[in-house]
């Protein structure tokens, strides 16, 4: 297992243990994690802190050249908002745990020059499948449905 | 002056008075402001709370049908991240103060069926022109440049 995807999964599991939506993310610069986070809809009542957004926020204010040499790992295919943040800050590469339970804006990212790798990791799929089965209303709220 | 754009401008001016980036936003549902906010990069050290995102966050967790009957007002053309949030939550209409100092993702929004109106309001233009002239590095950081 890629150690950075493992770290993103640990974030997702931490969110689950807190009663939240199990999606996690880390941002990696030159082989070092500089930001990590997980979905905060339940925990903080946040509608903007998806896992990826929480990782950006926890990484703090950074110069453009850091973002442009970083890789973002996320357990789930990034939605329009998170993909927009990836484009805003010029993240050149995104590694995605899975896109079977939710297909995000991968094509938009690729069309704008972002490298997008999808692992289809069983642990990531199972985290979302079991969560969606247990709390479909909460999941729908998180994706605006 | 449209009273909702006036409210967004007041948010931008509040941000400026706090030493922040003067961009404000309000979300309006059936003629009532349900969320308002302004850029929090300086005040909260936030890299995700652009004016629009702060308005979403301050509106709190809402059912999908509320977002889908709301209008978002913003003093400046929305960047990729904020446009992504607009798409995620299915906001059908966006009213923009100006797009002369920064052109956001208006075409992407229109291509996805969002109504986009641009007022080219002098107060909005002047807020950004004078701010960018005084603090170009802070502005560049906010747009990932």
Short mmCIF file of N, CA and C in Angstrom, two decimals, chain B residues 10-92:
data_model
loop_
_atom_site.label_atom_id
_atom_site.label_comp_id
_atom_site.label_asym_id
_atom_site.label_seq_id
_atom_site.Cartn_x
_atom_site.Cartn_y
_atom_site.Cartn_z
N UNK B 10 -20.93 45.41 1.52
CA UNK B 10 -20.70 45.70 2.95
C UNK B 10 -19.83 44.63 3.59
N UNK B 11 -20.02 43.39 3.19
CA UNK B 11 -19.15 42.31 3.67
C UNK B 11 -17.70 42.54 3.21
N UNK B 12 -17.53 42.92 1.95
CA UNK B 12 -16.19 43.20 1.43
C UNK B 12 -15.53 44.34 2.20
N UNK B 13 -16.32 45.38 2.48
CA UNK B 13 -15.78 46.53 3.22
C UNK B 13 -15.43 46.17 4.66
N UNK B 14 -16.23 45.29 5.25
CA UNK B 14 -15.93 44.79 6.60
C UNK B 14 -14.59 44.05 6.58
N UNK B 15 -14.39 43.20 5.55
CA UNK B 15 -13.12 42.49 5.42
C UNK B 15 -11.95 43.45 5.29
N UNK B 16 -12.14 44.49 4.49
CA UNK B 16 -11.07 45.49 4.31
C UNK B 16 -10.74 46.17 5.63
N UNK B 17 -11.77 46.51 6.39
CA UNK B 17 -11.55 47.18 7.69
C UNK B 17 -10.82 46.27 8.67
N UNK B 18 -10.94 44.97 8.48
CA UNK B 18 -10.24 44.00 9.34
C UNK B 18 -8.80 43.75 8.87
N UNK B 19 -8.40 44.41 7.78
CA UNK B 19 -7.07 44.18 7.22
C UNK B 19 -7.04 43.04 6.20
N UNK B 20 -8.22 42.61 5.77
CA UNK B 20 -8.30 41.45 4.88
C UNK B 20 -8.51 41.82 3.42
N UNK B 21 -8.74 40.79 2.62
CA UNK B 21 -8.96 40.93 1.19
C UNK B 21 -10.43 41.29 0.97
N UNK B 22 -10.72 42.40 0.28
CA UNK B 22 -12.09 42.94 0.24
C UNK B 22 -13.01 42.26 -0.78
N UNK B 23 -13.40 41.05 -0.46
CA UNK B 23 -14.35 40.32 -1.31
C UNK B 23 -15.45 39.77 -0.40
N UNK B 24 -16.69 40.07 -0.75
CA UNK B 24 -17.81 39.65 0.07
C UNK B 24 -18.87 38.93 -0.73
N UNK B 25 -19.73 38.22 -0.01
CA UNK B 25 -20.75 37.41 -0.68
C UNK B 25 -21.95 37.22 0.23
N UNK B 26 -23.12 37.12 -0.37
CA UNK B 26 -24.31 36.71 0.38
C UNK B 26 -25.07 35.67 -0.44
N UNK B 27 -25.77 34.79 0.27
CA UNK B 27 -26.63 33.79 -0.37
C UNK B 27 -28.07 34.14 0.00
N UNK B 28 -28.92 34.22 -1.03
CA UNK B 28 -30.29 34.72 -0.84
C UNK B 28 -31.29 33.63 -1.25
N UNK B 29 -32.22 33.36 -0.35
CA UNK B 29 -33.27 32.37 -0.61
C UNK B 29 -34.62 33.05 -0.49
N UNK B 30 -35.38 33.07 -1.58
CA UNK B 30 -36.71 33.69 -1.59
C UNK B 30 -36.69 35.09 -0.98
N UNK B 31 -35.70 35.88 -1.42
CA UNK B 31 -35.65 37.27 -1.00
C UNK B 31 -35.10 37.54 0.39
N UNK B 32 -34.50 36.50 1.01
CA UNK B 32 -33.96 36.68 2.36
C UNK B 32 -32.52 36.18 2.39
N UNK B 33 -31.62 36.95 3.02
CA UNK B 33 -30.22 36.53 3.12
C UNK B 33 -30.12 35.40 4.15
N UNK B 34 -29.62 34.23 3.69
CA UNK B 34 -29.50 33.08 4.60
C UNK B 34 -28.04 32.79 4.95
N UNK B 35 -27.10 33.46 4.28
CA UNK B 35 -25.69 33.29 4.60
C UNK B 35 -24.92 34.49 4.07
N UNK B 36 -23.95 34.96 4.84
CA UNK B 36 -23.13 36.07 4.37
C UNK B 36 -21.71 35.87 4.86
N UNK B 37 -20.74 36.40 4.11
CA UNK B 37 -19.36 36.20 4.54
C UNK B 37 -18.41 37.01 3.69
N UNK B 38 -17.13 36.98 4.13
CA UNK B 38 -16.08 37.65 3.37
C UNK B 38 -14.78 36.88 3.51
N UNK B 39 -13.88 37.14 2.61
CA UNK B 39 -12.59 36.45 2.56
C UNK B 39 -11.89 36.47 3.92
N UNK B 40 -11.39 35.31 4.35
CA UNK B 40 -10.81 35.17 5.69
C UNK B 40 -9.34 34.74 5.65
N UNK B 41 -8.66 35.02 4.52
CA UNK B 41 -7.25 34.59 4.43
C UNK B 41 -6.39 35.25 5.51
N UNK B 42 -6.53 36.54 5.69
CA UNK B 42 -5.73 37.24 6.68
C UNK B 42 -6.28 37.01 8.09
N UNK B 43 -7.58 37.19 8.25
CA UNK B 43 -8.19 37.18 9.57
C UNK B 43 -8.11 35.82 10.25
N UNK B 44 -8.38 34.75 9.49
CA UNK B 44 -8.38 33.40 10.07
C UNK B 44 -7.24 32.55 9.53
N UNK B 45 -6.37 33.13 8.70
CA UNK B 45 -5.32 32.32 8.07
C UNK B 45 -5.90 31.23 7.21
N UNK B 46 -7.10 31.46 6.66
CA UNK B 46 -7.78 30.42 5.89
C UNK B 46 -7.42 30.47 4.42
N UNK B 47 -7.15 29.30 3.84
CA UNK B 47 -6.89 29.23 2.40
C UNK B 47 -8.12 28.74 1.64
N UNK B 48 -9.18 28.39 2.36
CA UNK B 48 -10.40 27.93 1.68
C UNK B 48 -11.57 28.91 1.84
N UNK B 49 -11.48 29.82 2.81
CA UNK B 49 -12.58 30.76 3.01
C UNK B 49 -12.43 32.01 2.16
N UNK B 50 -12.65 31.84 0.86
CA UNK B 50 -12.91 32.99 0.00
C UNK B 50 -14.28 33.54 0.43
N UNK B 51 -14.65 34.71 -0.08
CA UNK B 51 -15.92 35.31 0.34
C UNK B 51 -17.11 34.37 0.16
N UNK B 52 -17.18 33.74 -1.00
CA UNK B 52 -18.31 32.85 -1.30
C UNK B 52 -18.33 31.65 -0.35
N UNK B 53 -17.13 31.08 -0.12
CA UNK B 53 -17.03 29.89 0.74
C UNK B 53 -17.43 30.25 2.18
N UNK B 54 -17.05 31.44 2.62
CA UNK B 54 -17.40 31.90 3.97
C UNK B 54 -18.92 32.07 4.08
N UNK B 55 -19.55 32.54 3.00
CA UNK B 55 -21.01 32.67 3.00
C UNK B 55 -21.67 31.29 3.07
N UNK B 56 -21.16 30.33 2.30
CA UNK B 56 -21.69 28.96 2.38
C UNK B 56 -21.54 28.43 3.81
N UNK B 57 -20.35 28.61 4.38
CA UNK B 57 -20.10 28.05 5.71
C UNK B 57 -21.01 28.71 6.76
N UNK B 58 -21.17 30.02 6.66
CA UNK B 58 -22.01 30.71 7.64
C UNK B 58 -23.50 30.41 7.46
N UNK B 59 -23.90 30.01 6.25
CA UNK B 59 -25.30 29.61 6.04
C UNK B 59 -25.58 28.29 6.76
N UNK B 60 -24.55 27.49 6.96
CA UNK B 60 -24.72 26.23 7.69
C UNK B 60 -25.25 25.10 6.83
N UNK B 61 -25.53 23.98 7.48
CA UNK B 61 -26.00 22.79 6.76
C UNK B 61 -27.44 22.99 6.33
N UNK B 62 -27.71 22.88 5.03
CA UNK B 62 -29.04 23.15 4.48
C UNK B 62 -29.47 22.00 3.58
N UNK B 63 -30.78 21.77 3.47
CA UNK B 63 -31.26 20.75 2.54
C UNK B 63 -31.00 21.19 1.09
N UNK B 64 -30.88 20.22 0.21
CA UNK B 64 -30.57 20.49 -1.19
C UNK B 64 -31.58 21.45 -1.83
N UNK B 65 -32.86 21.32 -1.45
CA UNK B 65 -33.87 22.15 -2.12
C UNK B 65 -33.71 23.64 -1.80
N UNK B 66 -33.08 23.96 -0.67
CA UNK B 66 -32.83 25.37 -0.35
C UNK B 66 -31.75 25.94 -1.29
N UNK B 67 -30.62 25.21 -1.39
CA UNK B 67 -29.57 25.66 -2.31
C UNK B 67 -30.12 25.85 -3.73
N UNK B 68 -30.98 24.91 -4.13
CA UNK B 68 -31.44 24.91 -5.52
C UNK B 68 -32.47 25.99 -5.82
N UNK B 69 -32.86 26.74 -4.79
CA UNK B 69 -33.76 27.88 -4.98
C UNK B 69 -33.09 29.17 -4.50
N UNK B 70 -31.76 29.18 -4.46
CA UNK B 70 -31.03 30.33 -3.93
C UNK B 70 -30.22 31.04 -5.02
N UNK B 71 -29.90 32.29 -4.71
CA UNK B 71 -29.04 33.09 -5.58
C UNK B 71 -27.81 33.49 -4.77
N UNK B 72 -26.63 33.32 -5.37
CA UNK B 72 -25.40 33.74 -4.69
C UNK B 72 -24.92 35.06 -5.29
N UNK B 73 -24.70 36.04 -4.44
CA UNK B 73 -24.14 37.33 -4.85
C UNK B 73 -22.69 37.40 -4.39
N UNK B 74 -21.81 37.84 -5.27
CA UNK B 74 -20.41 37.98 -4.89
C UNK B 74 -19.85 39.23 -5.54
N UNK B 75 -18.98 39.93 -4.81
CA UNK B 75 -18.44 41.19 -5.35
C UNK B 75 -17.47 40.96 -6.50
N UNK B 76 -16.89 39.74 -6.58
CA UNK B 76 -15.87 39.45 -7.61
C UNK B 76 -16.17 38.11 -8.30
N UNK B 77 -15.85 38.02 -9.55
CA UNK B 77 -16.04 36.80 -10.35
C UNK B 77 -15.45 35.59 -9.61
N UNK B 78 -16.23 34.52 -9.43
CA UNK B 78 -15.79 33.41 -8.56
C UNK B 78 -14.71 32.53 -9.20
N UNK B 79 -13.68 32.23 -8.40
CA UNK B 79 -12.57 31.37 -8.81
C UNK B 79 -13.05 29.93 -9.00
N UNK B 80 -12.14 29.05 -9.39
CA UNK B 80 -12.47 27.64 -9.64
C UNK B 80 -13.04 26.96 -8.39
N UNK B 81 -12.46 27.25 -7.22
CA UNK B 81 -12.94 26.62 -5.99
C UNK B 81 -14.37 27.04 -5.67
N UNK B 82 -14.61 28.35 -5.70
CA UNK B 82 -15.94 28.86 -5.35
C UNK B 82 -16.97 28.45 -6.40
N UNK B 83 -16.55 28.45 -7.67
CA UNK B 83 -17.46 27.98 -8.73
C UNK B 83 -17.78 26.51 -8.53
N UNK B 84 -16.80 25.73 -8.08
CA UNK B 84 -17.05 24.32 -7.80
C UNK B 84 -18.05 24.13 -6.67
N UNK B 85 -17.97 24.97 -5.65
CA UNK B 85 -18.94 24.89 -4.55
C UNK B 85 -20.34 25.24 -5.05
N UNK B 86 -20.42 26.24 -5.93
CA UNK B 86 -21.70 26.63 -6.53
C UNK B 86 -22.30 25.44 -7.30
N UNK B 87 -21.45 24.72 -8.05
CA UNK B 87 -21.91 23.55 -8.80
C UNK B 87 -22.27 22.40 -7.86
N UNK B 88 -21.44 22.16 -6.85
CA UNK B 88 -21.70 21.07 -5.91
C UNK B 88 -23.09 21.19 -5.31
N UNK B 89 -23.44 22.39 -4.87
CA UNK B 89 -24.71 22.57 -4.18
C UNK B 89 -25.85 22.98 -5.12
N UNK B 90 -25.56 23.09 -6.39
CA UNK B 90 -26.64 23.32 -7.35
C UNK B 90 -27.28 24.69 -7.27
N UNK B 91 -26.47 25.71 -6.93
CA UNK B 91 -26.98 27.09 -6.94
C UNK B 91 -27.30 27.46 -8.40
N UNK B 92 -28.54 27.87 -8.69
CA UNK B 92 -28.90 28.08 -10.09
C UNK B 92 -28.53 29.43 -10.68
#
